[in-house]
Amino acid sequence: MSMFQKMLLAVALTSGIATAASAAGTNEPVGIETAKPMSSAEIYRLYSQNTWMWKAGAGYFSAKARRFTAWSRENGSPSFGMGRWFITESGKLCFNADWHAKTGTATAITCFSHRKKGGLIYQKREPDGEWYVFKSAQAQATDEFAKLRHGDYVSSQLGKIETSVSKTK
């Protein structure tokens, strides 16, 4: 890991901790103030061997070597990411990936904090996202949680996206 990547990781982790600690005075969902960070084991069970289906892509969290793979067509522009996912003790899921697009390659660390209260799970993108209900106590079809699917739904598209991106470089 380069010094720059280490610096990005440190900034992502520390800014996330500071943001989670200052949760007051915003449009936060009811109950978030007493919700507790999820444990590493809970987050692992939530994401491991699952694909998070996005509006214009998907990300797969493999248990093998904690490999993270993803593809996207955000704004019609194809890209793909390859890297690793990890969990912090403060209830965060993060993925560190090299994203490849027609314009080049960039490394990005993306983190999401998780808290729970009873059967309710809250999530927020770090460092400056807003808390929202990720999974209702009785799961709803509209929950972000409903976009997690067991298995690898990334590999089938990854080759096509890789080819599309590499043809234009």
Short mmCIF file of C-alpha atoms in Angstrom, two decimals:
data_model
loop_
_atom_site.label_atom_id
_atom_site.label_comp_id
_atom_site.label_asym_id
_atom_site.label_seq_id
_atom_site.Cartn_x
_atom_site.Cartn_y
_atom_site.Cartn_z
CA MET A 1 0.00 0.00 0.00
CA SER A 2 1.44 3.37 -1.01
CA MET A 3 1.86 6.26 1.41
CA PHE A 4 -0.96 8.09 -0.43
CA GLN A 5 -3.31 5.12 0.00
CA LYS A 6 -2.41 4.90 3.69
CA MET A 7 -3.14 8.59 4.06
CA LEU A 8 -6.52 8.18 2.32
CA LEU A 9 -7.36 5.27 4.60
CA ALA A 10 -6.41 7.24 7.70
CA VAL A 11 -8.48 10.23 6.61
CA ALA A 12 -11.48 8.03 5.77
CA LEU A 13 -11.37 6.28 9.13
CA THR A 14 -10.76 9.32 11.30
CA SER A 15 -13.23 11.57 9.55
CA GLY A 16 -15.85 8.84 9.78
CA ILE A 17 -15.33 8.51 13.52
CA ALA A 18 -15.59 12.26 14.01
CA THR A 19 -18.74 12.46 11.87
CA ALA A 20 -20.47 9.61 13.69
CA ALA A 21 -19.62 11.20 17.05
CA SER A 22 -21.23 14.52 16.08
CA ALA A 23 -24.68 13.20 15.18
CA ALA A 24 -26.96 16.02 16.30
CA GLY A 25 -29.20 18.71 14.88
CA THR A 26 -29.82 17.23 11.43
CA ASN A 27 -32.75 15.48 9.77
CA GLU A 28 -31.76 12.18 11.31
CA PRO A 29 -34.25 9.33 11.57
CA VAL A 30 -36.00 8.82 14.90
CA GLY A 31 -34.00 6.50 17.16
CA ILE A 32 -30.56 7.02 15.63
CA GLU A 33 -29.29 8.84 18.73
CA THR A 34 -29.64 5.67 20.84
CA ALA A 35 -28.68 3.16 18.14
CA LYS A 36 -25.41 1.24 18.70
CA PRO A 37 -22.67 0.58 16.12
CA MET A 38 -23.00 -2.86 14.58
CA SER A 39 -20.32 -5.41 15.43
CA SER A 40 -17.79 -6.61 12.87
CA ALA A 41 -19.45 -10.05 12.89
CA GLU A 42 -22.89 -8.54 12.17
CA ILE A 43 -21.58 -6.47 9.27
CA TYR A 44 -19.68 -9.48 7.91
CA ARG A 45 -22.88 -11.57 7.93
CA LEU A 46 -24.76 -8.73 6.23
CA TYR A 47 -22.38 -8.33 3.26
CA SER A 48 -20.20 -11.45 2.87
CA GLN A 49 -20.99 -13.41 -0.30
CA ASN A 50 -23.62 -10.81 -1.25
CA THR A 51 -23.95 -8.38 -4.13
CA TRP A 52 -25.22 -4.86 -3.47
CA MET A 53 -27.34 -3.96 -6.48
CA TRP A 54 -27.07 -0.26 -7.36
CA LYS A 55 -29.16 1.89 -9.69
CA ALA A 56 -26.49 1.67 -12.41
CA GLY A 57 -24.23 -1.19 -11.31
CA ALA A 58 -23.38 -3.60 -8.53
CA GLY A 59 -20.66 -4.45 -5.99
CA TYR A 60 -19.81 -8.00 -4.81
CA PHE A 61 -18.30 -8.75 -1.38
CA SER A 62 -16.49 -12.09 -1.73
CA ALA A 63 -15.54 -13.98 1.43
CA LYS A 64 -12.43 -15.29 -0.33
CA ALA A 65 -9.59 -12.88 0.62
CA ARG A 66 -12.30 -10.23 1.18
CA ARG A 67 -12.16 -9.43 -2.54
CA PHE A 68 -14.39 -6.59 -3.75
CA THR A 69 -15.41 -6.32 -7.40
CA ALA A 70 -17.87 -3.89 -8.95
CA TRP A 71 -19.11 -2.42 -12.18
CA SER A 72 -20.99 0.76 -12.94
CA ARG A 73 -22.56 2.64 -15.81
CA GLU A 74 -23.18 5.79 -13.75
CA ASN A 75 -24.14 8.66 -16.10
CA GLY A 76 -23.78 6.20 -18.99
CA SER A 77 -20.03 5.93 -18.47
CA PRO A 78 -18.76 2.36 -17.93
CA SER A 79 -16.28 1.67 -15.13
CA PHE A 80 -15.22 -1.21 -12.92
CA GLY A 81 -13.57 -1.53 -9.55
CA MET A 82 -11.33 -4.21 -8.05
CA GLY A 83 -9.95 -4.31 -4.54
CA ARG A 84 -10.68 -5.44 -1.00
CA TRP A 85 -13.40 -4.83 1.55
CA PHE A 86 -12.89 -4.51 5.28
CA ILE A 87 -14.82 -3.80 8.46
CA THR A 88 -13.80 -1.46 11.26
CA GLU A 89 -14.51 -1.90 14.95
CA SER A 90 -16.67 1.24 14.90
CA GLY A 91 -19.33 -0.39 12.71
CA LYS A 92 -18.09 0.58 9.25
CA LEU A 93 -18.00 -1.38 6.03
CA CYS A 94 -15.32 -0.04 3.67
CA PHE A 95 -14.04 -1.01 0.26
CA ASN A 96 -10.72 0.05 -1.17
CA ALA A 97 -10.74 -0.35 -4.94
CA ASP A 98 -8.91 0.70 -8.08
CA TRP A 99 -11.61 2.08 -10.37
CA HIS A 100 -10.96 1.83 -14.10
CA ALA A 101 -12.76 4.05 -16.62
CA LYS A 102 -12.17 5.40 -20.11
CA THR A 103 -10.47 8.40 -18.54
CA GLY A 104 -8.00 6.35 -16.48
CA THR A 105 -7.64 4.60 -13.13
CA ALA A 106 -8.10 5.98 -9.61
CA THR A 107 -8.02 4.43 -6.17
CA ALA A 108 -10.93 5.18 -3.86
CA ILE A 109 -11.87 4.13 -0.35
CA THR A 110 -15.61 4.19 0.31
CA CYS A 111 -17.08 3.61 3.78
CA PHE A 112 -20.55 3.19 5.24
CA SER A 113 -21.33 3.36 8.96
CA HIS A 114 -23.94 1.03 10.42
CA ARG A 115 -25.93 1.27 13.65
CA LYS A 116 -28.72 -0.87 14.97
CA LYS A 117 -31.55 -0.61 17.41
CA GLY A 118 -33.60 -3.75 17.84
CA GLY A 119 -34.31 -5.09 14.35
CA LEU A 120 -33.72 -1.70 12.74
CA ILE A 121 -30.45 -0.98 10.90
CA TYR A 122 -29.32 2.54 10.02
CA GLN A 123 -26.66 3.37 7.44
CA LYS A 124 -24.76 6.46 6.36
CA ARG A 125 -22.06 7.03 3.76
CA GLU A 126 -18.93 8.48 5.32
CA PRO A 127 -17.73 11.04 5.88
CA ASP A 128 -20.61 13.43 5.15
CA GLY A 129 -23.68 11.37 4.30
CA GLU A 130 -26.92 11.42 6.27
CA TRP A 131 -28.29 8.57 8.36
CA TYR A 132 -31.21 6.66 6.85
CA VAL A 133 -33.04 3.42 7.58
CA PHE A 134 -31.11 0.69 5.77
CA LYS A 135 -33.35 -2.14 7.03
CA SER A 136 -36.69 -1.69 8.76
CA ALA A 137 -37.54 -3.86 11.78
CA GLN A 138 -39.80 -5.78 9.40
CA ALA A 139 -37.87 -5.60 6.13
CA GLN A 140 -39.59 -3.61 3.39
CA ALA A 141 -39.16 -3.95 -0.37
CA THR A 142 -38.15 -0.26 -0.43
CA ASP A 143 -35.30 -0.74 2.10
CA GLU A 144 -31.75 -0.42 0.76
CA PHE A 145 -31.23 -3.80 2.45
CA ALA A 146 -33.52 -5.32 -0.23
CA LYS A 147 -30.81 -4.52 -2.79
CA LEU A 148 -28.44 -7.08 -1.20
CA ARG A 149 -28.62 -10.39 -3.06
CA HIS A 150 -26.86 -13.58 -2.11
CA GLY A 151 -24.26 -14.59 -4.69
CA ASP A 152 -22.07 -12.94 -7.30
CA TYR A 153 -24.07 -10.76 -9.70
CA VAL A 154 -20.99 -8.79 -10.76
CA SER A 155 -18.79 -11.26 -12.66
CA SER A 156 -21.32 -11.75 -15.47
CA GLN A 157 -21.09 -8.03 -16.36
CA LEU A 158 -17.48 -7.38 -15.35
CA GLY A 159 -15.90 -8.82 -18.50
CA LYS A 160 -18.12 -6.72 -20.78
CA ILE A 161 -17.35 -3.55 -18.83
CA GLU A 162 -13.58 -4.30 -18.76
CA THR A 163 -13.60 -4.79 -22.54
CA SER A 164 -15.61 -1.60 -23.06
CA VAL A 165 -13.21 0.44 -20.90
CA SER A 166 -10.00 -1.04 -22.36
CA LYS A 167 -11.08 -0.49 -25.98
CA THR A 168 -11.12 3.24 -25.50
CA LYS A 169 -7.82 3.66 -23.62
#
